[in-house]
Every structure is written in structure tokens, then in C-alpha cells.
Amino acid sequence: MDKKIAVIRGDGIGPEVVNEAIKVLDKVAGICGHRFEYTDLLMGGCSIDAYGVPLTDETIAACKASDAVLMGSIGGNTSTSPWYRLPADKRPEAGLLRLRKSLGLFANLRPAMLYKELYRACPLREDIAEKGFDMLIMRELTGGLYFGARHTEEVGGVMTATDTLTYNENEIRRIAVKAFDIAIKRRKKVTSVDKANVLDSSRLWRKIVDEVAGDYPDVSYEHMLVDNCAMQLVKDPAQFDVVLTENMFGDILSDEASMITGSIGMLSSASLNETRFGLYEPSGGSAPDIAGQNIANPIATILSAAMMLRFSFDMDREADMIENAVSKALAGGYRTGDIMSEGMTRCSTSDMGDIIAKFCG
Ligand code: NAD
């Protein structure tokens, strides 16, 4: 199969980790007879340096002309980099927000998985961590409180701020369909998280999720209140498979879920639109503190590339190859500095890419 991949290496460690993901993709393509054609694009700080803006119209058009986007991360040191002396709409992150909007990316997927080899990095009690967990948080990305009307005014001499949380049934249905579609490819369980005991938007959320669930008799599902979910994530994370939720709840719960995995360098992510198109990137930032030293962990980006194969290209076998190769590298004791522990073999960013590529074969 031939696929066109837009590649945004970005800033900081972005180029280092993306290079390793491409190394692994090329290995898998060679084995399985695929051809991946890469188009290099600039976004973020490097685009500001080259073009004076964090994202150009040409970059957006090139992404749209591709089958998927593979991205590193963007941005620099927010205290010292000259990029952060620019107005807010000219800074690196403005490019990412505009790109997500231009591509209609409404579903954000963040897997949180605890590899048994890394369970000591998990901050939870040993008996909980030992069981491991493997969940995927599916967060609605373009609606809800972050996009509703807001204003601040003086009411009767008292400053008063108002934010509005709006969802319509179409927005809920399309993300629920994505969650159930993905659950079918996993352990076939959806936990839909809301605050239906208080919020109208959550009651509509529940009603629409019930309707969508009717089309997926093989997927078990449950509703859970967000406060309970926050507790369950630290009490018994192994119970979750796909966690479906709205924008703000997802923002908070996905960070909570990522913390219990122990390392940001392991966490992949995907943002999808209504077609099979998606943008795939590590959950962490550009890590300017370690950039250019060949010590960053490339696994989050390599696993993001595996998600691209699975969700945008329907290449499940190839995605499995990469995910199994990551497991083998960890089982073999190979570690970058962020996940290093006693008795393990420390390796560089490029060593880790080589080892994972080797285990794909
Ligand atoms: P960060 O995630 O870049 O770094 C936080 C800590 O995690 C640092 O100590 C860093 O060294 C470490 N870390 C992150 N990724 C790692 C990896 N792959 N391997 C080993 N260690 C890793 O967060 P920050 O320092 O708050 O942000 C730095 C810059 O990244 C900022 O400009 C921020 O705006 C940007 N950022 C970009 C994105 C994105 O591109 N989507 C996301 C978050 C932050």
C-alpha cells in the first residue's frame, strides 16, 4: 500500500524522536511491502524562524493533501525563548491550535498503558500497579466549556465571569461512534464519563451515547460520573478499556491517567477527524532541557506512528509489530534515561530506535 505522510518534526527533541519513528516505519514498510512517502513541513518555532509565522497556509494545504500527519512537538523554553515575546497568536502553540482546527480534528485519543517492565515507575500502590493497565482516553476536542461563549462583567458592583458549556447531539454522536468503533478493535468496553447528576449537557451526552451503544451489541458499556472516574483511575485503573468523555473532563482525566503510567516519554496520542485522517504526536512537549543530546525517549513517537498505522491506514498487523517490538525492547532491559532503573541497559534516542526497528523484523 502507498501512503503519503506529512511530517512535522517541530522543535526541541521533535526532530530527534520523529527520526526514530520514521526509522521504525521504514523497517515495517520494507517487511510488509508498503511505500510511505514523507513530506517535510515546518510548524512551531522553526516555522517562526523561517517564515515569521508558526503555521503557513502551505503547510495546512500539504497536511490536507496527505493521508496522515506525524508530528514531533513544538515550542521552546517559555521563559527564555524569543518565540514567547511574540503576541499570543504568533507563538508556536498558536500554530498547533490552528492546524487542529483547520483539519477538523475533534477526537483526541490518549492511550495510558503501564508496561509490566515499568511498573515500578508507577506512583500507585504496588498491588495496584502490579496488575498493570491499558486504557485509551477518548476526549472530545472541539466543543464544551473551552469553546463556549464567555464574558466577564460587573453585576451589581461585583465582578462576575461566565463560561458556557454547550454540546449538540451531532457533536456527541460523532465522538461516541469513534469510541465504540475503536473499542471493537480493543477489549470491547466503553466507559462514558459525565456529570449527569448535575449538568444538562451530560444528560444529553448520556442519551446519545445510549443510542449509539445500541448499534454495537458486542461492546459492553457503562456510564460513570466524572468524580467517581477520577477516583477509580487511581484505585483500579485495570477496569478501564476505552474512556469516552467531553472536552474539559477529558483534559483533566487524560493527564491523571498519564501520570500513573510513570513517564511522559512513553505516551502516544492521536487526533482524528470524521474521515480516517489523523494527526499523531507524542503527548509530551518539546523538552528543550534535553534537546539535541540524543537522550530523549522516542517510544511515545514510535507508538504514535503505530497508532497512525492502526487508525488511519487500517494496518493492524503492522501496528502490532511495532507495539510488540517496543515490549520486546523493554523486556530486553533497554532504557532511555527517563525510564532508567538499576540493572538495565541505558541507551540513546537513536539506539532505542535501532533496537525497536530490529525487533520489528
Ligand atoms: P515537556 O513535556 O516538554 O517536558 C517536561 C519534562 O518531561 C522535561 O523534564 C522533559 O525533559 C521531559 N520529557 C518530555 N518528553 C520527554 C521524552 N520524550 N523523553 C525524555 N524526557 C522527556 O513540557 P514543558 O517543559 O512544560 O514544555 C516545553 C515546551 O513544549 C513548551 O514550549 C510547551 O509549550 C511545549 N509543548 C508542546 C506540546 C506539543 O507540541 N503538543 C505539548 C506540550 C508542551
Short mmCIF file of C-alpha atoms and ligand atoms in Angstrom, two decimals:
data_model
loop_
_atom_site.label_atom_id
_atom_site.label_comp_id
_atom_site.label_asym_id
_atom_site.label_seq_id
_atom_site.Cartn_x
_atom_site.Cartn_y
_atom_site.Cartn_z
CA MET A 1 0.00 0.00 0.00
CA ASP A 2 1.24 3.53 -0.77
CA LYS A 3 0.64 6.24 1.85
CA LYS A 4 1.53 9.91 1.98
CA ILE A 5 2.65 11.09 5.41
CA ALA A 6 3.11 14.78 6.27
CA VAL A 7 5.99 15.02 8.73
CA ILE A 8 6.26 17.93 11.16
CA ARG A 9 9.45 17.39 13.16
CA GLY A 10 8.91 20.62 15.10
CA ASP A 11 11.20 22.00 17.79
CA GLY A 12 13.39 20.77 20.65
CA ILE A 13 13.51 16.97 20.77
CA GLY A 14 10.87 16.78 17.99
CA PRO A 15 13.31 16.09 15.12
CA GLU A 16 15.24 13.51 17.18
CA VAL A 17 12.19 11.44 18.14
CA VAL A 18 10.46 11.72 14.75
CA ASN A 19 13.60 10.43 13.01
CA GLU A 20 13.38 7.26 15.12
CA ALA A 21 9.69 6.80 14.34
CA ILE A 22 10.46 7.06 10.61
CA LYS A 23 13.27 4.53 11.02
CA VAL A 24 10.76 2.07 12.52
CA LEU A 25 8.05 2.86 9.94
CA ASP A 26 10.52 2.23 7.11
CA LYS A 27 11.50 -1.10 8.64
CA VAL A 28 7.86 -2.20 8.83
CA ALA A 29 7.15 -0.90 5.31
CA GLY A 30 10.10 -2.93 3.99
CA ILE A 31 8.87 -6.11 5.66
CA CYS A 32 5.22 -5.72 4.65
CA GLY A 33 5.71 -4.29 1.15
CA HIS A 34 4.33 -0.79 1.76
CA ARG A 35 5.67 2.52 0.49
CA PHE A 36 5.50 5.56 2.76
CA GLU A 37 6.19 8.88 1.10
CA TYR A 38 7.16 11.63 3.57
CA THR A 39 6.67 15.38 3.07
CA ASP A 40 8.72 17.51 5.47
CA LEU A 41 6.87 20.54 6.82
CA LEU A 42 7.65 23.25 9.34
CA MET A 43 5.42 24.28 12.22
CA GLY A 44 6.00 25.98 15.55
CA GLY A 45 9.19 27.82 16.46
CA CYS A 46 11.10 26.59 13.40
CA SER A 47 8.34 28.00 11.17
CA ILE A 48 8.51 31.35 13.00
CA ASP A 49 12.27 31.44 12.32
CA ALA A 50 11.82 30.52 8.65
CA TYR A 51 8.59 32.34 7.71
CA GLY A 52 7.75 34.68 10.61
CA VAL A 53 4.56 32.73 11.46
CA PRO A 54 4.07 29.44 13.38
CA LEU A 55 1.99 27.87 10.60
CA THR A 56 1.67 28.76 6.93
CA ASP A 57 -1.29 28.14 4.63
CA GLU A 58 1.04 25.98 2.51
CA THR A 59 1.71 23.69 5.48
CA ILE A 60 -2.03 23.31 6.11
CA ALA A 61 -2.62 22.50 2.43
CA ALA A 62 0.21 19.94 2.41
CA CYS A 63 -1.24 18.24 5.52
CA LYS A 64 -4.67 18.09 3.88
CA ALA A 65 -3.10 16.52 0.78
CA SER A 66 -1.62 13.71 2.92
CA ASP A 67 -3.14 10.55 4.40
CA ALA A 68 -1.96 11.43 7.92
CA VAL A 69 0.34 13.78 9.82
CA LEU A 70 3.18 12.55 12.02
CA MET A 71 4.42 15.21 14.39
CA GLY A 72 7.14 15.67 16.99
CA SER A 73 6.42 18.54 19.35
CA ILE A 74 6.65 22.26 19.09
CA GLY A 75 7.69 25.15 21.29
CA GLY A 76 10.73 26.18 23.28
CA ASN A 77 11.64 27.31 26.75
CA THR A 78 8.71 29.57 27.60
CA SER A 79 10.84 31.78 29.89
CA THR A 80 13.87 32.35 27.67
CA SER A 81 12.92 31.71 24.05
CA PRO A 82 12.28 34.84 21.91
CA TRP A 83 9.25 32.99 20.44
CA TYR A 84 7.41 33.75 23.70
CA ARG A 85 7.98 37.50 23.43
CA LEU A 86 5.68 37.49 20.38
CA PRO A 87 1.92 38.19 20.66
CA ALA A 88 -0.05 35.08 21.69
CA ASP A 89 -1.40 34.44 18.18
CA LYS A 90 2.15 34.39 16.72
CA ARG A 91 3.66 31.92 19.22
CA PRO A 92 4.45 28.26 18.41
CA GLU A 93 1.33 26.81 20.10
CA ALA A 94 -0.95 29.06 18.02
CA GLY A 95 0.21 27.06 15.00
CA LEU A 96 -0.87 23.78 16.55
CA LEU A 97 -4.29 25.10 17.58
CA ARG A 98 -4.87 26.47 14.06
CA LEU A 99 -3.72 23.24 12.45
CA ARG A 100 -6.07 21.12 14.62
CA LYS A 101 -8.94 23.45 13.75
CA SER A 102 -8.14 23.53 10.02
CA LEU A 103 -8.04 19.73 9.89
CA GLY A 104 -11.32 19.35 11.85
CA LEU A 105 -9.68 17.14 14.50
CA PHE A 106 -12.46 16.61 17.06
CA ALA A 107 -11.42 13.33 18.70
CA ASN A 108 -8.32 13.13 20.85
CA LEU A 109 -7.07 9.66 21.77
CA ARG A 110 -4.56 9.21 24.53
CA PRO A 111 -3.61 5.68 25.47
CA ALA A 112 -2.37 5.19 29.03
CA MET A 113 -0.67 1.86 29.39
CA LEU A 114 1.55 0.54 32.12
CA TYR A 115 4.11 -1.93 30.77
CA LYS A 116 4.79 -4.64 33.32
CA GLU A 117 8.53 -3.94 32.96
CA LEU A 118 7.98 -0.32 34.07
CA TYR A 119 5.52 -0.87 36.88
CA ARG A 120 7.98 0.46 39.45
CA ALA A 121 7.75 3.89 37.76
CA CYS A 122 4.01 3.94 38.55
CA PRO A 123 3.26 6.10 41.61
CA LEU A 124 0.34 3.87 42.66
CA ARG A 125 0.49 1.25 45.43
CA GLU A 126 2.41 -1.84 44.35
CA ASP A 127 -0.57 -4.22 44.46
CA ILE A 128 -2.47 -1.92 42.09
CA ALA A 129 0.49 -1.20 39.78
CA GLU A 130 1.42 -4.88 39.53
CA LYS A 131 -1.87 -5.65 37.80
CA GLY A 132 -0.94 -3.20 35.00
CA PHE A 133 -3.48 -1.32 32.90
CA ASP A 134 -4.14 -0.49 29.28
CA MET A 135 -6.75 2.19 28.63
CA LEU A 136 -7.48 4.75 25.97
CA ILE A 137 -8.98 8.11 26.85
CA MET A 138 -11.17 9.43 24.03
CA ARG A 139 -11.65 13.16 24.60
CA GLU A 140 -13.94 15.44 22.59
CA LEU A 141 -11.66 18.24 21.43
CA THR A 142 -13.66 20.99 19.76
CA GLY A 143 -16.76 21.62 21.91
CA GLY A 144 -17.84 22.14 25.50
CA LEU A 145 -16.65 24.71 28.00
CA TYR A 146 -13.41 25.61 26.21
CA PHE A 147 -15.27 26.74 23.09
CA GLY A 148 -18.49 28.14 24.56
CA ALA A 149 -19.33 31.85 24.84
CA ARG A 150 -17.71 33.57 27.80
CA HIS A 151 -17.60 37.03 29.28
CA THR A 152 -16.70 38.92 32.43
CA GLU A 153 -18.86 41.81 33.59
CA GLU A 154 -19.75 43.78 36.64
CA VAL A 155 -23.13 42.76 38.06
CA GLY A 156 -24.42 44.98 40.88
CA GLY A 157 -20.87 46.17 41.61
CA VAL A 158 -19.45 42.62 41.72
CA MET A 159 -17.13 41.27 39.02
CA THR A 160 -18.79 38.18 37.54
CA ALA A 161 -17.36 35.75 34.99
CA THR A 162 -19.45 33.36 32.88
CA ASP A 163 -18.42 30.38 30.74
CA THR A 164 -20.92 28.25 28.85
CA LEU A 165 -20.83 24.50 28.24
CA THR A 166 -22.67 23.58 25.06
CA TYR A 167 -22.88 20.30 23.17
CA ASN A 168 -25.28 19.39 20.42
CA GLU A 169 -26.37 15.85 19.66
CA ASN A 170 -24.29 15.65 16.46
CA GLU A 171 -21.07 16.52 18.29
CA ILE A 172 -21.79 13.86 20.90
CA ARG A 173 -22.81 11.22 18.37
CA ARG A 174 -19.70 11.51 16.20
CA ILE A 175 -17.28 11.12 19.13
CA ALA A 176 -19.35 8.28 20.63
CA VAL A 177 -19.25 6.44 17.28
CA LYS A 178 -15.43 6.83 17.21
CA ALA A 179 -15.18 5.45 20.76
CA PHE A 180 -17.29 2.37 20.00
CA ASP A 181 -15.51 1.79 16.67
CA ILE A 182 -12.16 1.78 18.47
CA ALA A 183 -13.44 -0.34 21.38
CA ILE A 184 -14.26 -3.07 18.84
CA LYS A 185 -10.55 -3.20 17.97
CA ARG A 186 -9.64 -3.44 21.68
CA ARG A 187 -11.22 -5.20 24.69
CA LYS A 188 -14.76 -4.11 23.69
CA LYS A 189 -15.65 -1.97 26.68
CA VAL A 190 -16.61 1.74 26.77
CA THR A 191 -16.90 3.79 29.95
CA SER A 192 -18.71 7.04 29.16
CA VAL A 193 -17.88 9.72 31.72
CA ASP A 194 -20.16 12.66 32.52
CA LYS A 195 -21.77 14.66 35.32
CA ALA A 196 -25.35 13.73 34.52
CA ASN A 197 -26.50 14.20 38.11
CA VAL A 198 -25.97 17.97 37.64
CA LEU A 199 -25.44 19.06 34.02
CA ASP A 200 -27.98 19.18 31.18
CA SER A 201 -25.16 18.75 28.66
CA SER A 202 -24.24 15.49 30.43
CA ARG A 203 -27.82 14.23 30.37
CA LEU A 204 -27.91 14.77 26.60
CA TRP A 205 -24.48 13.11 26.41
CA ARG A 206 -25.88 10.01 28.18
CA LYS A 207 -28.97 9.84 25.96
CA ILE A 208 -26.93 9.98 22.73
CA VAL A 209 -24.32 7.50 24.00
CA ASP A 210 -27.18 5.10 24.84
CA GLU A 211 -28.48 5.46 21.27
CA VAL A 212 -25.04 4.86 19.72
CA ALA A 213 -24.40 1.88 22.02
CA GLY A 214 -27.50 0.22 20.56
CA ASP A 215 -25.62 -0.16 17.27
CA TYR A 216 -22.75 -2.01 18.97
CA PRO A 217 -24.23 -5.07 20.72
CA ASP A 218 -20.76 -6.65 21.05
CA VAL A 219 -19.35 -3.74 23.05
CA SER A 220 -20.22 -3.53 26.74
CA TYR A 221 -20.62 -0.03 28.09
CA GLU A 222 -21.32 1.84 31.30
CA HIS A 223 -21.82 5.41 32.44
CA MET A 224 -19.66 6.81 35.20
CA LEU A 225 -19.73 10.18 36.95
CA VAL A 226 -16.54 12.14 36.45
CA ASP A 227 -15.76 12.47 40.17
CA ASN A 228 -16.03 8.71 40.58
CA CYS A 229 -13.89 8.18 37.46
CA ALA A 230 -11.13 10.37 38.92
CA MET A 231 -11.13 8.09 41.99
CA GLN A 232 -11.37 4.83 40.05
CA LEU A 233 -8.35 5.80 37.91
CA VAL A 234 -6.09 5.62 40.95
CA LYS A 235 -7.98 2.85 42.78
CA ASP A 236 -8.46 0.32 40.00
CA PRO A 237 -7.15 1.55 36.59
CA ALA A 238 -7.18 -2.01 35.19
CA GLN A 239 -11.01 -1.84 34.91
CA PHE A 240 -10.86 0.66 32.01
CA ASP A 241 -10.62 0.00 28.27
CA VAL A 242 -11.98 2.99 26.28
CA VAL A 243 -12.94 6.02 28.39
CA LEU A 244 -15.20 8.38 26.41
CA THR A 245 -15.68 11.91 27.66
CA GLU A 246 -16.20 15.58 26.84
CA ASN A 247 -13.50 18.21 26.44
CA MET A 248 -12.76 19.50 29.94
CA PHE A 249 -13.29 16.21 31.77
CA GLY A 250 -11.02 14.56 29.19
CA ASP A 251 -8.35 17.23 29.62
CA ILE A 252 -8.15 16.52 33.35
CA LEU A 253 -8.64 12.73 33.29
CA SER A 254 -6.09 12.17 30.50
CA ASP A 255 -3.42 13.99 32.49
CA GLU A 256 -4.31 11.95 35.57
CA ALA A 257 -4.12 8.75 33.53
CA SER A 258 -0.78 9.75 32.00
CA MET A 259 0.76 10.43 35.41
CA ILE A 260 0.02 6.93 36.67
CA THR A 261 1.99 5.42 33.77
CA GLY A 262 5.12 6.99 35.24
CA SER A 263 6.75 8.55 32.16
CA ILE A 264 5.67 11.16 29.65
CA GLY A 265 8.23 9.76 27.20
CA MET A 266 6.09 6.63 26.70
CA LEU A 267 2.75 8.28 25.91
CA SER A 268 1.46 8.47 22.36
CA SER A 269 -1.58 10.37 21.11
CA ALA A 270 -3.79 10.82 18.08
CA SER A 271 -6.31 13.42 16.98
CA LEU A 272 -8.84 12.30 14.38
CA ASN A 273 -11.45 13.92 12.15
CA GLU A 274 -14.56 12.36 10.63
CA THR A 275 -12.63 10.53 7.94
CA ARG A 276 -9.71 8.20 8.62
CA PHE A 277 -7.35 11.18 8.66
CA GLY A 278 -5.42 11.89 11.85
CA LEU A 279 -2.54 13.79 13.43
CA TYR A 280 -0.24 11.62 15.52
CA GLU A 281 2.14 13.03 18.12
CA PRO A 282 3.72 12.22 21.49
CA SER A 283 1.78 13.55 24.50
CA GLY A 284 4.79 15.39 25.89
CA GLY A 285 6.27 18.68 24.78
CA SER A 286 9.50 19.63 23.04
CA ALA A 287 11.62 19.10 26.19
CA PRO A 288 14.07 21.96 25.48
CA ASP A 289 16.06 20.94 28.59
CA ILE A 290 17.30 17.77 26.86
CA ALA A 291 17.06 18.75 23.16
CA GLY A 292 19.99 17.99 20.86
CA GLN A 293 21.61 15.49 23.25
CA ASN A 294 20.29 12.25 21.75
CA ILE A 295 18.88 11.20 25.14
CA ALA A 296 15.11 11.75 24.68
CA ASN A 297 12.81 8.75 24.79
CA PRO A 298 11.47 8.17 21.24
CA ILE A 299 8.94 5.49 22.30
CA ALA A 300 5.94 7.88 22.58
CA THR A 301 6.51 8.98 18.98
CA ILE A 302 7.14 5.44 17.75
CA LEU A 303 3.88 4.33 19.40
CA SER A 304 2.11 7.34 17.84
CA ALA A 305 3.32 6.07 14.45
CA ALA A 306 1.82 2.65 15.34
CA MET A 307 -1.50 4.39 16.08
CA MET A 308 -1.29 6.04 12.66
CA LEU A 309 -0.95 2.62 11.02
CA ARG A 310 -3.88 1.25 13.02
CA PHE A 311 -6.37 4.13 12.86
CA SER A 312 -5.59 5.97 9.61
CA PHE A 313 -4.21 3.15 7.42
CA ASP A 314 -6.10 0.14 8.86
CA MET A 315 -2.79 -1.71 9.17
CA ASP A 316 -3.43 -3.62 12.39
CA ARG A 317 -0.78 -6.28 11.82
CA GLU A 318 1.88 -3.63 11.18
CA ALA A 319 0.81 -1.64 14.27
CA ASP A 320 1.03 -4.84 16.33
CA MET A 321 4.56 -5.40 15.02
CA ILE A 322 5.68 -2.02 16.35
CA GLU A 323 3.90 -2.36 19.68
CA ASN A 324 5.34 -5.85 20.19
CA ALA A 325 8.81 -4.56 19.28
CA VAL A 326 8.51 -1.86 21.97
CA SER A 327 7.53 -4.53 24.51
CA LYS A 328 10.49 -6.66 23.47
CA ALA A 329 12.91 -3.72 23.82
CA LEU A 330 11.63 -3.08 27.35
CA ALA A 331 11.68 -6.78 28.24
CA GLY A 332 15.27 -6.86 26.94
CA GLY A 333 16.18 -4.25 29.56
CA TYR A 334 16.80 -1.34 27.16
CA ARG A 335 16.02 2.06 28.69
CA THR A 336 16.46 5.72 27.84
CA GLY A 337 17.41 7.97 30.78
CA ASP A 338 13.83 8.93 31.74
CA ILE A 339 12.83 5.29 32.42
CA MET A 340 16.24 4.01 33.53
CA SER A 341 16.48 1.79 36.60
CA GLU A 342 19.16 -0.32 38.21
CA GLY A 343 20.43 -3.29 36.21
CA MET A 344 19.04 -2.03 32.90
CA THR A 345 20.97 -1.04 29.76
CA ARG A 346 20.98 2.71 29.18
CA CYS A 347 20.59 3.69 25.55
CA SER A 348 20.39 6.85 23.48
CA THR A 349 17.44 8.06 21.40
CA SER A 350 18.91 6.61 18.21
CA ASP A 351 19.94 3.34 19.93
CA MET A 352 16.36 2.87 21.10
CA GLY A 353 15.09 3.46 17.54
CA ASP A 354 17.59 0.91 16.18
CA ILE A 355 16.63 -1.68 18.81
CA ILE A 356 12.88 -1.30 18.22
CA ALA A 357 13.37 -1.41 14.43
CA LYS A 358 15.43 -4.59 14.85
CA PHE A 359 12.70 -6.22 16.98
CA CYS A 360 10.12 -5.45 14.25
CA GLY A 361 11.82 -7.91 11.95
P1 NAD B 1 7.74 18.85 28.25
O1 NAD B 1 6.78 17.74 28.11
O2 NAD B 1 8.44 19.31 27.04
O3 NAD B 1 8.85 18.46 29.34
C1 NAD B 1 8.51 18.12 30.69
C2 NAD B 1 9.61 17.20 31.26
O4 NAD B 1 9.49 15.91 30.64
C3 NAD B 1 11.03 17.69 30.95
O5 NAD B 1 11.87 17.39 32.04
C4 NAD B 1 11.46 16.87 29.74
O6 NAD B 1 12.83 16.67 29.65
C5 NAD B 1 10.70 15.56 29.99
N1 NAD B 1 10.36 14.89 28.73
C6 NAD B 1 9.38 15.21 27.86
N2 NAD B 1 9.38 14.37 26.81
C7 NAD B 1 10.39 13.52 27.02
C8 NAD B 1 10.92 12.42 26.27
N3 NAD B 1 10.40 12.05 25.09
N4 NAD B 1 11.98 11.75 26.79
C9 NAD B 1 12.52 12.08 27.96
N5 NAD B 1 12.06 13.12 28.72
C10 NAD B 1 11.01 13.82 28.25
O7 NAD B 1 6.92 20.06 28.91
P2 NAD B 1 7.36 21.59 29.15
O8 NAD B 1 8.79 21.65 29.57
O9 NAD B 1 6.31 22.14 30.03
O10 NAD B 1 7.21 22.26 27.73
C11 NAD B 1 8.28 22.52 26.84
C12 NAD B 1 7.74 23.12 25.57
O11 NAD B 1 6.89 22.17 24.89
C13 NAD B 1 6.87 24.36 25.79
O12 NAD B 1 7.15 25.30 24.80
C14 NAD B 1 5.47 23.83 25.66
O13 NAD B 1 4.56 24.83 25.26
C15 NAD B 1 5.66 22.80 24.57
N6 NAD B 1 4.61 21.76 24.49
C16 NAD B 1 4.28 21.34 23.24
C17 NAD B 1 3.34 20.34 23.10
C18 NAD B 1 3.00 19.88 21.71
O14 NAD B 1 3.76 20.10 20.81
N7 NAD B 1 1.88 19.23 21.51
C19 NAD B 1 2.75 19.75 24.22
C20 NAD B 1 3.14 20.18 25.48
C21 NAD B 1 4.08 21.19 25.62
#
